[in-house]
PDB file of C-alpha atoms in Angstrom:
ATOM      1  CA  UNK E1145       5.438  -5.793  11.943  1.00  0.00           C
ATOM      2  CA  UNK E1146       4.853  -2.124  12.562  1.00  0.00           C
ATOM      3  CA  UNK E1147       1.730  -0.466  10.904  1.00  0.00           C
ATOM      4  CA  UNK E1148       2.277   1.254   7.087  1.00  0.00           C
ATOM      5  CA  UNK E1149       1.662   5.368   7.288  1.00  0.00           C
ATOM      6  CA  UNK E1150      -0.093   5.309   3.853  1.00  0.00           C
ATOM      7  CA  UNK E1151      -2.707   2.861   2.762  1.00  0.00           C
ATOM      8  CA  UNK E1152      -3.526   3.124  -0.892  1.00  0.00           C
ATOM      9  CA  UNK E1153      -6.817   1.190  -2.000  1.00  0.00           C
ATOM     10  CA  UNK E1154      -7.103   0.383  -5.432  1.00  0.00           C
ATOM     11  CA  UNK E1155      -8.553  -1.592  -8.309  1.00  0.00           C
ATOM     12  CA  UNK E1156      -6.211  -4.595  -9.678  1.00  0.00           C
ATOM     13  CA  UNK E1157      -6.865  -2.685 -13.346  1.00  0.00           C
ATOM     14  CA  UNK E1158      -5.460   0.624 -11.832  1.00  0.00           C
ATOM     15  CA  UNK E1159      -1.954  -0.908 -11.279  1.00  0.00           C
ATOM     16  CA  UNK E1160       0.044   1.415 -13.600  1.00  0.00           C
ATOM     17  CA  UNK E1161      -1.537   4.660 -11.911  1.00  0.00           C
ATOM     18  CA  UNK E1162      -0.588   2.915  -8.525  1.00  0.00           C
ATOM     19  CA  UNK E1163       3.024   2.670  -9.270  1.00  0.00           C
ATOM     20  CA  UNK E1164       2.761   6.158 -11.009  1.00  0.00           C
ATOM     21  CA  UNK E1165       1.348   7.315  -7.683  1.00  0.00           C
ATOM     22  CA  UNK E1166       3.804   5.932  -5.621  1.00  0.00           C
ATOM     23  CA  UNK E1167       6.636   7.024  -7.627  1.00  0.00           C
ATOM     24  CA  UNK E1168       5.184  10.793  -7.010  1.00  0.00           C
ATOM     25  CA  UNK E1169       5.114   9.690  -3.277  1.00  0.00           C
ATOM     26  CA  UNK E1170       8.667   8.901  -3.420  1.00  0.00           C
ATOM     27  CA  UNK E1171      10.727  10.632  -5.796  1.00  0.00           C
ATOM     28  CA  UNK E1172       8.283  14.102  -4.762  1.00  0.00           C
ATOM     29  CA  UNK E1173       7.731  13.853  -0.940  1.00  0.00           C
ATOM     30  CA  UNK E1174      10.402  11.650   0.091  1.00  0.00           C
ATOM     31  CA  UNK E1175       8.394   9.068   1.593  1.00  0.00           C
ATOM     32  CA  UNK E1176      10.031   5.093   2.207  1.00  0.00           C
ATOM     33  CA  UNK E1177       8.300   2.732   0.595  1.00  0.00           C
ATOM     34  CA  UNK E1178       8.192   0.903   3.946  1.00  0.00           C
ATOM     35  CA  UNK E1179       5.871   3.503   4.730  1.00  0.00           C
ATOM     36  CA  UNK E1180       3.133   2.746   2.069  1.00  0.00           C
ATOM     37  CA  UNK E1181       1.247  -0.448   1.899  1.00  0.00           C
ATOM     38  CA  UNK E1182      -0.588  -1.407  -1.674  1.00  0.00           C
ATOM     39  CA  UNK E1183      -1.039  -4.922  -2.565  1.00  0.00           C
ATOM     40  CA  UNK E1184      -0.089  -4.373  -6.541  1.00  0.00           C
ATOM     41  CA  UNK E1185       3.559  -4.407  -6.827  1.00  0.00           C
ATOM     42  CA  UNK E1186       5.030  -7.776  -6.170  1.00  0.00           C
ATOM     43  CA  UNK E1187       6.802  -7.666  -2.777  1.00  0.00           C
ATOM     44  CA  UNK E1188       3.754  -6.331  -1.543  1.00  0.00           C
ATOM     45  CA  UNK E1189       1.147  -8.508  -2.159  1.00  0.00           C
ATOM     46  CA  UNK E1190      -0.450 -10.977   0.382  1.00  0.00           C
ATOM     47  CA  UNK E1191       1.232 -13.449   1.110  1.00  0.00           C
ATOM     48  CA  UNK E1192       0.084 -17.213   0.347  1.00  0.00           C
ATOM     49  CA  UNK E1193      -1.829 -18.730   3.050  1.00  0.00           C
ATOM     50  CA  UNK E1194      -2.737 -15.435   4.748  1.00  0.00           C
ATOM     51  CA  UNK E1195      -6.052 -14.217   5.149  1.00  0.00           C
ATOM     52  CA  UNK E1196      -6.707 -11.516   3.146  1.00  0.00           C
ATOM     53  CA  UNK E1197      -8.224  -9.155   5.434  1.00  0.00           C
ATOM     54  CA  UNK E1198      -6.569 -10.337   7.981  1.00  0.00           C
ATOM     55  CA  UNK E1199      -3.395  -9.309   6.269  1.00  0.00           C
ATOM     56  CA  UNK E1200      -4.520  -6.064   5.079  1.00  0.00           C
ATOM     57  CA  UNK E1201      -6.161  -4.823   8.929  1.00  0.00           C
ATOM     58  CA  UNK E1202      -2.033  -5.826  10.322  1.00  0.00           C
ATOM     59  CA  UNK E1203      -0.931  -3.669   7.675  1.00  0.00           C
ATOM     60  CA  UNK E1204      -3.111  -0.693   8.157  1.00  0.00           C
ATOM     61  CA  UNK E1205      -3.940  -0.747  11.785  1.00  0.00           C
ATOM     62  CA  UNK E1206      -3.374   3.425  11.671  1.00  0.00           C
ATOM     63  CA  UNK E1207      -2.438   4.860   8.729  1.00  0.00           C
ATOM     64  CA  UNK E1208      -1.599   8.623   8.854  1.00  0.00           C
ATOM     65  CA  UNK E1209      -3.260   8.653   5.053  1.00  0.00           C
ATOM     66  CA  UNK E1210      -5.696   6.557   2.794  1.00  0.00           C
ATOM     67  CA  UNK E1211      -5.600   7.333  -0.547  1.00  0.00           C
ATOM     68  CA  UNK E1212      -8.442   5.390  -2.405  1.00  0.00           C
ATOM     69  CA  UNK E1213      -8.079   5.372  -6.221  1.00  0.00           C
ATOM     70  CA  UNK E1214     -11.361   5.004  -8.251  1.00  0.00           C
TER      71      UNK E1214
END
C-alpha cells in the first residue's frame, strides 16, 4: 500500500463539506481519489479489525498536503 498525497482530517459531523471538498479536489485540480485519504466516505473508512491509528499512520506516512477541516 503506497502512502495517500493528501490527508484530510475532519470531524464525523463535517462529512458533507468533506465530500464537497473532495469533489473541488477532483473535478477542479484533477487529483485521483487514490491520492486522498479521508475516513468519511465508505470505501475509505478503516477497516474492521484494524487499529485505528495504526491504519491512519500506513495511510499518511508522507502526505504532500494536510488539509484539517474545523
Amino acid at each position: 500500500m503506497t502512502s495517500k498525497r493528501i490527508f484530510i482530517s475532519h470531524a464525523s459531523k463535517d462529512e458533507a463539506l468533506v465530500d464537497a471538498l473532495v469533489d473541488l479536489l477532483q473535478t477542479g485540480m484533477n487529483v485521483h481519489t487514490d491520492d486522498i485519504f479521508f475516513s468519511s466516505l465508505e470505501g475509505m473508512d478503516i477497516p474492521p479489525g484494524q487499529s485505528f491509528v495504526s491504519f491512519i499512520r500506513e495511510q499518511i506516512k508522507a502526505p504532500e498536503v494536510v488539509i484539517s477541516l474545523l
